[in-house]
PDB file of C-alpha atoms in Angstrom:
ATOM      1  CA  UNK A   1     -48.156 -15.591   6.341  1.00 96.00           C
ATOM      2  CA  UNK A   2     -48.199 -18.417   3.905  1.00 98.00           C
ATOM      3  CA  UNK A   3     -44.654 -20.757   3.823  1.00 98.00           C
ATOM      4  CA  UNK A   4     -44.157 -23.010   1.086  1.00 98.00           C
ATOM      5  CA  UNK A   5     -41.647 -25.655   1.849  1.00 98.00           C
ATOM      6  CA  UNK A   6     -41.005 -27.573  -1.872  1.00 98.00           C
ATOM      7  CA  UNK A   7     -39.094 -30.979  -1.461  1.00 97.00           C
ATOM      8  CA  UNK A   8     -37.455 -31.277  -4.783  1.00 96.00           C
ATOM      9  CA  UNK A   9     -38.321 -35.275  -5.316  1.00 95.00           C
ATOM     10  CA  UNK A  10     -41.785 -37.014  -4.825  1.00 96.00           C
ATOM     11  CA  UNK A  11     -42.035 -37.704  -1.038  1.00 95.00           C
ATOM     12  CA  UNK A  12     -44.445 -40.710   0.556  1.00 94.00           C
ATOM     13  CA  UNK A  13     -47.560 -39.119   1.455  1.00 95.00           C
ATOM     14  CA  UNK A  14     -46.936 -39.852   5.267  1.00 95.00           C
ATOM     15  CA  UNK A  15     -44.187 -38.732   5.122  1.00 95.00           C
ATOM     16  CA  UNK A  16     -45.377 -35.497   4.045  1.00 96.00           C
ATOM     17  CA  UNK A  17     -47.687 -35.663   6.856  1.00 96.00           C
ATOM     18  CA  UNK A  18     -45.440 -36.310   9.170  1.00 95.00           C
ATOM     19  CA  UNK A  19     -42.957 -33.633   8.262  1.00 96.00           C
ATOM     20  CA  UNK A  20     -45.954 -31.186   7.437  1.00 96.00           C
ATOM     21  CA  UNK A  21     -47.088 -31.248  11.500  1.00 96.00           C
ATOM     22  CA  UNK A  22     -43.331 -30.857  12.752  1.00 97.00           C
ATOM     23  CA  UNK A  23     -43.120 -27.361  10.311  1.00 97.00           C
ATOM     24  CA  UNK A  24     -46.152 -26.124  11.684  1.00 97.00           C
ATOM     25  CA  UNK A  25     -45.194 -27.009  15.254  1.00 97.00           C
ATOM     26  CA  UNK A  26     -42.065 -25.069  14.750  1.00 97.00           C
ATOM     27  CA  UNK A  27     -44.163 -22.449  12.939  1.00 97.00           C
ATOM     28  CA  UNK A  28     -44.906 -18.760  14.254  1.00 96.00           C
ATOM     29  CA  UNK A  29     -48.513 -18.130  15.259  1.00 96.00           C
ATOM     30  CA  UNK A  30     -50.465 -16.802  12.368  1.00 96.00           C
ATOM     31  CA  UNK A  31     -47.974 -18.788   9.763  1.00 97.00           C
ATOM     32  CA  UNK A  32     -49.084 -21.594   7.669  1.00 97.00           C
ATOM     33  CA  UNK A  33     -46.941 -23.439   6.008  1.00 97.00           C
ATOM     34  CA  UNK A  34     -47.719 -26.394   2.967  1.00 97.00           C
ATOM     35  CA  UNK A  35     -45.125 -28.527   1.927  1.00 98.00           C
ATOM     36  CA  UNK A  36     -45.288 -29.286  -1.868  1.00 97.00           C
ATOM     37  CA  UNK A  37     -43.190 -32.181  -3.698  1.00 96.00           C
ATOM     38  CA  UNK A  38     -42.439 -32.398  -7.234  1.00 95.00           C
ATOM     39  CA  UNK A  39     -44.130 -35.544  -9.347  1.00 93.00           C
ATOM     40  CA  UNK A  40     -40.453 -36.618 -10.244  1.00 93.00           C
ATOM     41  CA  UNK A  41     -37.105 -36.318  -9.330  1.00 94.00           C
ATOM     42  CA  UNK A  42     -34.932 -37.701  -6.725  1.00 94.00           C
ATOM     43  CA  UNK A  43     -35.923 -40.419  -3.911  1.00 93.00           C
ATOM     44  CA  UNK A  44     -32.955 -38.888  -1.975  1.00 94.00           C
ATOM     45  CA  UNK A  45     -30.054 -36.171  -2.460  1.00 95.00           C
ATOM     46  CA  UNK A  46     -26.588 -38.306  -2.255  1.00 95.00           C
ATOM     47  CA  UNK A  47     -24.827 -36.796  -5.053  1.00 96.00           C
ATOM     48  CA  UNK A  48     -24.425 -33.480  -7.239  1.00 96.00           C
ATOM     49  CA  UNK A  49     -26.483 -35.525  -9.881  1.00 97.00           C
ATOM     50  CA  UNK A  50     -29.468 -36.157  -8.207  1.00 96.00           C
ATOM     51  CA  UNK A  51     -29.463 -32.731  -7.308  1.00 96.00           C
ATOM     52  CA  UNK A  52     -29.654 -31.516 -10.574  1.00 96.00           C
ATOM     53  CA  UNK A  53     -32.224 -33.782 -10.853  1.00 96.00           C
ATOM     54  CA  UNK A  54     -34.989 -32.255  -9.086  1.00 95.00           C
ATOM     55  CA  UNK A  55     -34.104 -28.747 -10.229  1.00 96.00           C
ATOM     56  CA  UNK A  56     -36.166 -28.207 -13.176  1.00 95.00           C
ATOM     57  CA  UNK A  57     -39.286 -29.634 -11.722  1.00 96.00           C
ATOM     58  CA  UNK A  58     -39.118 -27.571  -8.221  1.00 97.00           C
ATOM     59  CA  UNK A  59     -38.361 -24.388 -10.187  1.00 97.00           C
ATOM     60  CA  UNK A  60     -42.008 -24.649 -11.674  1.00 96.00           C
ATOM     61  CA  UNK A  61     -43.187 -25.028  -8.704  1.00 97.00           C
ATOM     62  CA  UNK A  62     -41.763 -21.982  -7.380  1.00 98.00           C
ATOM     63  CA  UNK A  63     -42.266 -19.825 -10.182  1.00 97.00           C
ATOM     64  CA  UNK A  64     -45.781 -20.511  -9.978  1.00 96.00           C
ATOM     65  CA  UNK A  65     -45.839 -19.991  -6.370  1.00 97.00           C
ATOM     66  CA  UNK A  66     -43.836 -16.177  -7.056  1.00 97.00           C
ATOM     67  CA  UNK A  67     -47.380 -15.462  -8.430  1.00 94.00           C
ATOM     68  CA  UNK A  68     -49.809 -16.682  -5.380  1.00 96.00           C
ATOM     69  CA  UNK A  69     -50.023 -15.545  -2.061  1.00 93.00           C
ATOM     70  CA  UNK A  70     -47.013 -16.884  -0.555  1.00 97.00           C
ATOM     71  CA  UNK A  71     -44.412 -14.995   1.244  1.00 98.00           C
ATOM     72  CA  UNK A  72     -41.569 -17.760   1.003  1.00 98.00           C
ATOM     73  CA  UNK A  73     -39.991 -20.686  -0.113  1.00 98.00           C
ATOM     74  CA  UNK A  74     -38.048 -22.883   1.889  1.00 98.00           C
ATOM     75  CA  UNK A  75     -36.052 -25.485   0.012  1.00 98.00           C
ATOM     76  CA  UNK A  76     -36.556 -29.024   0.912  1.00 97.00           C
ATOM     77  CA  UNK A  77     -33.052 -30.179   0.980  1.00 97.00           C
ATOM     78  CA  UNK A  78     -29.844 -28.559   2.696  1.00 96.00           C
ATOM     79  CA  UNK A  79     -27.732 -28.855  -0.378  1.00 96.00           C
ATOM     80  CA  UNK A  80     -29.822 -25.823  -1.631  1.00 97.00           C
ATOM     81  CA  UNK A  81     -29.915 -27.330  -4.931  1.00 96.00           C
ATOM     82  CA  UNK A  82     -30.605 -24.163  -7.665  1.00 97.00           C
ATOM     83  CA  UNK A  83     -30.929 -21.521  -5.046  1.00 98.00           C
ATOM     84  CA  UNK A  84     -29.506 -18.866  -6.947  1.00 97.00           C
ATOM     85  CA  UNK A  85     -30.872 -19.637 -10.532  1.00 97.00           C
ATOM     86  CA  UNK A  86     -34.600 -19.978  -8.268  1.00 98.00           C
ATOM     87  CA  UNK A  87     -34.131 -16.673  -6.735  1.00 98.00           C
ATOM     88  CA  UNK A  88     -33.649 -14.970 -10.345  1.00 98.00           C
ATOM     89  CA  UNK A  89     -37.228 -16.204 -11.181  1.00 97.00           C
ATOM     90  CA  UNK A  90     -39.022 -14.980  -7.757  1.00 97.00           C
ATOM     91  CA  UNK A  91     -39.812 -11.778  -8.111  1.00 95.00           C
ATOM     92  CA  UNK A  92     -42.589 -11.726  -5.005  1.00 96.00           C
ATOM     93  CA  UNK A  93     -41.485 -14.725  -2.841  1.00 97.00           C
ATOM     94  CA  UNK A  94     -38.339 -14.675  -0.525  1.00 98.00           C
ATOM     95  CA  UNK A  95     -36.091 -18.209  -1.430  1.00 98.00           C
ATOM     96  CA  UNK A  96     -34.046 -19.467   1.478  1.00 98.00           C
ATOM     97  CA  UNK A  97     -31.522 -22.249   1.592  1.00 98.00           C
ATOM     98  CA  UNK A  98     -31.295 -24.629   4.060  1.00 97.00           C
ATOM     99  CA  UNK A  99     -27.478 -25.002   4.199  1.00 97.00           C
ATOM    100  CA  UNK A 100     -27.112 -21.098   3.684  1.00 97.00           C
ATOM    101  CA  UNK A 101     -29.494 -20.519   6.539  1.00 98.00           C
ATOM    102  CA  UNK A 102     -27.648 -22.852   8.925  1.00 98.00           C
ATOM    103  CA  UNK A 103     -24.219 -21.886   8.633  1.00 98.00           C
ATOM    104  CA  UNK A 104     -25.077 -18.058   8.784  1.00 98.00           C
ATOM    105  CA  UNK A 105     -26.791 -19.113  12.145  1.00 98.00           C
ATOM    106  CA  UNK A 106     -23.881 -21.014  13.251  1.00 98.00           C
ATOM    107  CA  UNK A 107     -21.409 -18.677  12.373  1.00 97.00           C
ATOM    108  CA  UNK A 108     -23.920 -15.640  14.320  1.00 97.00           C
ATOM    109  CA  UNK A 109     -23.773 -18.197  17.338  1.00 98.00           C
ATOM    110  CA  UNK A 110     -19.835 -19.063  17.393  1.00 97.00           C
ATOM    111  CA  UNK A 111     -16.130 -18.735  15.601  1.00 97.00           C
ATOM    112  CA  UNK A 112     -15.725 -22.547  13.979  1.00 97.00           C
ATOM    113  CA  UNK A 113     -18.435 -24.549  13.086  1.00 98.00           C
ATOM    114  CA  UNK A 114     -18.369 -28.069  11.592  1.00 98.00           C
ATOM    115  CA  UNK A 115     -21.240 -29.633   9.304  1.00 98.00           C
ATOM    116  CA  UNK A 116     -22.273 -32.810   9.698  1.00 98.00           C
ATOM    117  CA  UNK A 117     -23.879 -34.628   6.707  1.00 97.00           C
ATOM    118  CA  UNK A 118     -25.171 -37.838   5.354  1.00 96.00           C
ATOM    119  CA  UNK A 119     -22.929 -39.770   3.130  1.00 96.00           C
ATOM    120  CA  UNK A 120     -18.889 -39.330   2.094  1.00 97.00           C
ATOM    121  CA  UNK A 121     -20.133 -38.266  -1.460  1.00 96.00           C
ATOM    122  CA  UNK A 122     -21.723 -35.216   0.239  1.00 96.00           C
ATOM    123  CA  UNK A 123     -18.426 -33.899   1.806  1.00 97.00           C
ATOM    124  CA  UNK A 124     -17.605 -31.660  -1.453  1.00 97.00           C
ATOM    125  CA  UNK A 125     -20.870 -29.903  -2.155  1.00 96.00           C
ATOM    126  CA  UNK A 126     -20.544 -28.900   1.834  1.00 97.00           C
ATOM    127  CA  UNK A 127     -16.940 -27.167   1.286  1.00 97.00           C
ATOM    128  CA  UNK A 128     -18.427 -25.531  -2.055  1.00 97.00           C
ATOM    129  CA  UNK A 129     -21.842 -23.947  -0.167  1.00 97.00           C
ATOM    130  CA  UNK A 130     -19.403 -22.596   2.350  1.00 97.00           C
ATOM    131  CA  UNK A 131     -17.252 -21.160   0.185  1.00 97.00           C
ATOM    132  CA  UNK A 132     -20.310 -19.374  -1.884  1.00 96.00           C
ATOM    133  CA  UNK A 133     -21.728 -18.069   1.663  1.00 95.00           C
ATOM    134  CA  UNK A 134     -18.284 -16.584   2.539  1.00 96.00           C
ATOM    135  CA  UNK A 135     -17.911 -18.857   5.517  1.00 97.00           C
ATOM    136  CA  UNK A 136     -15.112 -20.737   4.405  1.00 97.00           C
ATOM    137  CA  UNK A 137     -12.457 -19.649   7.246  1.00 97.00           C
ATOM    138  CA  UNK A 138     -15.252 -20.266  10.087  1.00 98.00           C
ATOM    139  CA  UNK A 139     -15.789 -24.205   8.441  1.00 98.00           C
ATOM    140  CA  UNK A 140     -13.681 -26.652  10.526  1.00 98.00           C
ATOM    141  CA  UNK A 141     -14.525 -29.543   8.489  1.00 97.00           C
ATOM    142  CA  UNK A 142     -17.828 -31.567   6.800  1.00 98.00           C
ATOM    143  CA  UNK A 143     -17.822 -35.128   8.512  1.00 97.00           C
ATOM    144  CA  UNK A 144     -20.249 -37.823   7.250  1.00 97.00           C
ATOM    145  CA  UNK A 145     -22.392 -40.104   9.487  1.00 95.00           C
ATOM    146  CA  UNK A 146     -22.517 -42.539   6.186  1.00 95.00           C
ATOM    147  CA  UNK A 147     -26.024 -43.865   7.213  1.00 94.00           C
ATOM    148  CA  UNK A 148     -28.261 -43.280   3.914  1.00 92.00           C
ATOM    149  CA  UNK A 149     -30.748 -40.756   3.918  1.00 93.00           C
ATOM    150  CA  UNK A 150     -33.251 -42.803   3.657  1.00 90.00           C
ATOM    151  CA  UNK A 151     -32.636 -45.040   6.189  1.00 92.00           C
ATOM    152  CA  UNK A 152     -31.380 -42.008   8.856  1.00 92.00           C
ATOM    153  CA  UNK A 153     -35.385 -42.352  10.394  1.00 89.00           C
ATOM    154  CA  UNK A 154     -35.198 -46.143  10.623  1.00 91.00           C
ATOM    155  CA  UNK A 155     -33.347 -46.127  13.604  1.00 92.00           C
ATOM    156  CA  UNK A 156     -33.598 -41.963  15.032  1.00 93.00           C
ATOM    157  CA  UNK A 157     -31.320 -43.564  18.622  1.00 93.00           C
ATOM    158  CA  UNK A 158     -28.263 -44.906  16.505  1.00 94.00           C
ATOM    159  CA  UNK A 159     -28.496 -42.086  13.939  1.00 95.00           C
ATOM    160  CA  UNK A 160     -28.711 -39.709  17.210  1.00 96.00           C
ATOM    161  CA  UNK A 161     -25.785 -41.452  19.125  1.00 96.00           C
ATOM    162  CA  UNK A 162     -23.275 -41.546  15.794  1.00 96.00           C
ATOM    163  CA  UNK A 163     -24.076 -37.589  15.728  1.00 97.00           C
ATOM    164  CA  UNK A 164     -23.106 -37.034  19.038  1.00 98.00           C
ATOM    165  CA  UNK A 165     -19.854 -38.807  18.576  1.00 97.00           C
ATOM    166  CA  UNK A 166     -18.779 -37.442  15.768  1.00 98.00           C
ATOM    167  CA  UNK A 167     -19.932 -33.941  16.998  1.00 98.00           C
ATOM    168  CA  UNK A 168     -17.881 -34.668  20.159  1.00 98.00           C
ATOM    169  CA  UNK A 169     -15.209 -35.359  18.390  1.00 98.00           C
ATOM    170  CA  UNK A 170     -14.795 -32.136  16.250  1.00 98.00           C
ATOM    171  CA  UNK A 171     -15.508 -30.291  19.516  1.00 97.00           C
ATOM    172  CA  UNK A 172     -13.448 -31.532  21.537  1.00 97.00           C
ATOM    173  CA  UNK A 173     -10.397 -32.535  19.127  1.00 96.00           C
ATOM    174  CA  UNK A 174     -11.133 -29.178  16.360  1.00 97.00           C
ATOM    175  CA  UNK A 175     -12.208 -27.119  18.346  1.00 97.00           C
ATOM    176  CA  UNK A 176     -15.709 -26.405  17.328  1.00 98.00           C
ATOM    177  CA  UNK A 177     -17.825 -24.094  18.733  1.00 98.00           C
ATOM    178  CA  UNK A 178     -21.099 -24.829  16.637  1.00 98.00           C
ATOM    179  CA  UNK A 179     -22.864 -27.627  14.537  1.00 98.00           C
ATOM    180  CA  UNK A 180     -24.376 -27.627  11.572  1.00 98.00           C
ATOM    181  CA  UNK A 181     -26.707 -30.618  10.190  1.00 98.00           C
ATOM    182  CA  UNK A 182     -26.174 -30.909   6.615  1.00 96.00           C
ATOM    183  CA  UNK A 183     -29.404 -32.791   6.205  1.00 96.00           C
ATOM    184  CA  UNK A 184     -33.110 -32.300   6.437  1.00 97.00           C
ATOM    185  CA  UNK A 185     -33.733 -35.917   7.135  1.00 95.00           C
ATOM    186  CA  UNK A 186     -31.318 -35.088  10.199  1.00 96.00           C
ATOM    187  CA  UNK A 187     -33.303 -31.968  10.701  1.00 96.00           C
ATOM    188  CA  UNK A 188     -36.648 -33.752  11.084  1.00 97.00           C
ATOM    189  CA  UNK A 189     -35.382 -36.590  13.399  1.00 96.00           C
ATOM    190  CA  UNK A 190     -35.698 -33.149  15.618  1.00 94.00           C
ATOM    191  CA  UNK A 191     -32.342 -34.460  17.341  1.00 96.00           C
ATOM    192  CA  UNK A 192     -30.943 -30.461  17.781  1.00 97.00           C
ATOM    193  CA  UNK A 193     -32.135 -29.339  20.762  1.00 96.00           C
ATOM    194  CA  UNK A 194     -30.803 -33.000  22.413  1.00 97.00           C
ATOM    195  CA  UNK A 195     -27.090 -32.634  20.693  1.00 98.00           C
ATOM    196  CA  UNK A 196     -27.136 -29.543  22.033  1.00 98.00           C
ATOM    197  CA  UNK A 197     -28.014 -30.620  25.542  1.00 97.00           C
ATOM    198  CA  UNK A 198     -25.421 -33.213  25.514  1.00 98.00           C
ATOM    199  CA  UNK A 199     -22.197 -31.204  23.667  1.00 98.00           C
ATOM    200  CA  UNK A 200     -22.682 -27.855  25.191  1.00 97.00           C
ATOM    201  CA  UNK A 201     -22.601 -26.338  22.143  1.00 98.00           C
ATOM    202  CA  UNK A 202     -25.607 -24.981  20.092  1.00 98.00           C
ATOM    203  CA  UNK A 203     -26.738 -27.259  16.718  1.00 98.00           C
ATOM    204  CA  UNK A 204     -28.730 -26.097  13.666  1.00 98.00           C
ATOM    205  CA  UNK A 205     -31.441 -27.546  12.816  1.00 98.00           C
ATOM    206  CA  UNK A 206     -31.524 -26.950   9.203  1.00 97.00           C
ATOM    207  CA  UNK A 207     -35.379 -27.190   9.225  1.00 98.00           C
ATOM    208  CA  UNK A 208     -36.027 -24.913  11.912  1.00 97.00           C
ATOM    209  CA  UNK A 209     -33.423 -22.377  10.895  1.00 98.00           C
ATOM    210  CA  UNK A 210     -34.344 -21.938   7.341  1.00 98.00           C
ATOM    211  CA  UNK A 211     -37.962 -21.703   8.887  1.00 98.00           C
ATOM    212  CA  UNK A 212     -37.236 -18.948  11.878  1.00 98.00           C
ATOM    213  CA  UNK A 213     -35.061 -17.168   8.630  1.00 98.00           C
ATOM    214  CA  UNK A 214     -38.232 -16.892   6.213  1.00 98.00           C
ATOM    215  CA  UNK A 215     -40.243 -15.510   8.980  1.00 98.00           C
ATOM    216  CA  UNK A 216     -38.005 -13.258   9.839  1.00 98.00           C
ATOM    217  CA  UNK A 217     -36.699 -11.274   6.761  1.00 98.00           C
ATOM    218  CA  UNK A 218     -40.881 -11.747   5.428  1.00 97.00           C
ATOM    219  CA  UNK A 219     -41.426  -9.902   8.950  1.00 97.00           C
ATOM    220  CA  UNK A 220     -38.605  -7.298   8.600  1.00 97.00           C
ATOM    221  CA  UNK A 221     -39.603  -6.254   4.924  1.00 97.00           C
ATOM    222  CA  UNK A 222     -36.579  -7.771   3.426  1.00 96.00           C
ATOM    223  CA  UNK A 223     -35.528  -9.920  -0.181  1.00 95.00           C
ATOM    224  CA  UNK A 224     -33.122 -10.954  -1.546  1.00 94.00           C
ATOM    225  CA  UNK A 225     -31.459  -8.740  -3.879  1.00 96.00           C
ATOM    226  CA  UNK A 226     -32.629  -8.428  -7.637  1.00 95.00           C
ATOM    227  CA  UNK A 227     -29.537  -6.324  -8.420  1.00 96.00           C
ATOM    228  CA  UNK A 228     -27.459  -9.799  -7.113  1.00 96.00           C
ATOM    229  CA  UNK A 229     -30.241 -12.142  -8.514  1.00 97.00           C
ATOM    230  CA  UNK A 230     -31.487 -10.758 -11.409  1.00 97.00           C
ATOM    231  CA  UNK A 231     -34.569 -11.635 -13.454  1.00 96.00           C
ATOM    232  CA  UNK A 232     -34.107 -13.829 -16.469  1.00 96.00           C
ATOM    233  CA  UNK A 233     -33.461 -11.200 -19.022  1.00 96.00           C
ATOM    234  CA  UNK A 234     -35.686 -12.638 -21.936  1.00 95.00           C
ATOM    235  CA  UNK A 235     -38.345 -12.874 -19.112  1.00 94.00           C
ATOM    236  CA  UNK A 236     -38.541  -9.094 -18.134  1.00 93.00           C
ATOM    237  CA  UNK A 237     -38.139  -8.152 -21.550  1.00 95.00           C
ATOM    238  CA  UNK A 238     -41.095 -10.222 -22.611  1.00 93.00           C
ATOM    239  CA  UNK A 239     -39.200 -12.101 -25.615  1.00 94.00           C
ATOM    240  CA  UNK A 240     -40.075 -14.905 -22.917  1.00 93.00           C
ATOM    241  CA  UNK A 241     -43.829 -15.605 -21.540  1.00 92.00           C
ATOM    242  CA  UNK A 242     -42.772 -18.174 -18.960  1.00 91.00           C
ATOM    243  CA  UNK A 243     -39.903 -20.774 -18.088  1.00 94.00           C
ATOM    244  CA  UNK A 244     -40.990 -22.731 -21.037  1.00 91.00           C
ATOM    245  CA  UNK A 245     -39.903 -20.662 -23.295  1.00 92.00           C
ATOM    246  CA  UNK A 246     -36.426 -20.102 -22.445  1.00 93.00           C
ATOM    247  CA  UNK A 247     -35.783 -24.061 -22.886  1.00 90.00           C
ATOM    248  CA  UNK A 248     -35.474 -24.342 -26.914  1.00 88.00           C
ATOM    249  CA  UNK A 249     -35.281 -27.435 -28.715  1.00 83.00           C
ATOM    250  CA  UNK A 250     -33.078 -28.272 -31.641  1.00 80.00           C
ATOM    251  CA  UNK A 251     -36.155 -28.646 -34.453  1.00 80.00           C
ATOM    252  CA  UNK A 252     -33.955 -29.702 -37.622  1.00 71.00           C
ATOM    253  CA  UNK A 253     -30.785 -31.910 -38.295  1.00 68.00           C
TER     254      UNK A 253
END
């Protein structure tokens, strides 16, 4: 089984390498899995803009991908930036979300679950994906560490120690019975399995859970739904040959 996970910004090559041995540590026997960035977009993913950002250029990426030999997509970033508009133009290859992956887990594993994510700006976008993956009651709240993404790997012991507090707090003062990370720079510190250790409570990795998700529904036969994601209809009626052509251009004043 062949994974693609697409970052949708340009990523330092060791970096890449880095992340690349951590997915296929985490990785089923018999699954391979590439990650592929985009030439331009984003550094980082701090606000709804620079989401949009690295849409276009990751959905080319995928579409071309829907016609290899890969069974999935994992999104590189847990504010599943286009997930919906990028599973209407897979027809072959299962598209999971991060985020959407995480919270399904956490809700599966407990009654209230809290997400904790990178920056205050980020607080929104983490009430809107719960609200589109009809987990709004079982969201407690979205708390920010406020340490930039970029900078979360600098120091992996303070980044570790601020998520522990503030997951301590929503525990033990909200009531939380599960924890999301609402980053996949938080995911690949691979600081889960030690929050959970230390809280009592289990934490999703976002990495690992959007991961264990691909395999799984690849594995049980299952894809997302083309009557709830359907193909681009100037696409399946051929008036369109690829995503190029449904972009026009104004070609006169």
């Amino acid at each position: 089984m062949k994974i693609a996970y697409v970052v949708p910004g340009p990523m330092k090559r060791e970096e890449i390498s880095r992340r690349q041995l951590l997915l296929q540590q985490w990785a089923n026997p018999g699954v391979t899995v590439e990650i592929i960035d985009v030439a331009e977009g984003p550094a980082s993913v701090e606000s709804m803009y620079e989401e949009y950002l690295g849409i276009p250029e990751a959905a080319k990426i995928i579409y071309r991908l829907d016609q290899e030999d890969y069974a999935a997509v994992v999104l590189g970033c847990a504010g599943d930036p286009g997930l919906d508009a990028l599973r209407e133009i897979t027809q072959n290859v299962l598209v999971i979300g991060p985020r959407e992956a995480g919270m399904n887990m956490a809700a599966i594993l407990g009654h209230r679950f809290s997400v904790l994510t990178v920056t205050d700006s980020r607080i929104p976008r983490g009430h809107e994906l719960a609200l589109i993956a009809g987990l709004r009651s079982k969201l407690v709240h979205v708390r920010a560490l406020n340490i930039p993404v970029l900078e979360l790997a600098q120091n992996r012991s303070a980044a570790l120690e601020k998520l522990v507090q503030i997951g301590r707090e929503e525990v033990e003062h909200h009531r939380a019975d599960s924890l999301v990370l609402g980053c996949m720079s938080m995911g690949f510190l691979n600081v889960a399995e030690e929050m959970t250790e230390r809280l009592g409570i289990p934490v999703m990795n976002p990495v690992r859970t959007a991961l264990k998700t691909a395999e799984a529904l690849v594995m049980c036969g299952l894809h997302h739904s083309k009557k709830g994601y359907a193909y681009p209809p100037k696409l399946s009626s051929g008036k369109a040959k690829s995503l190029d052509d449904l972009l026009h251009k104004r070609t006169s004043p």
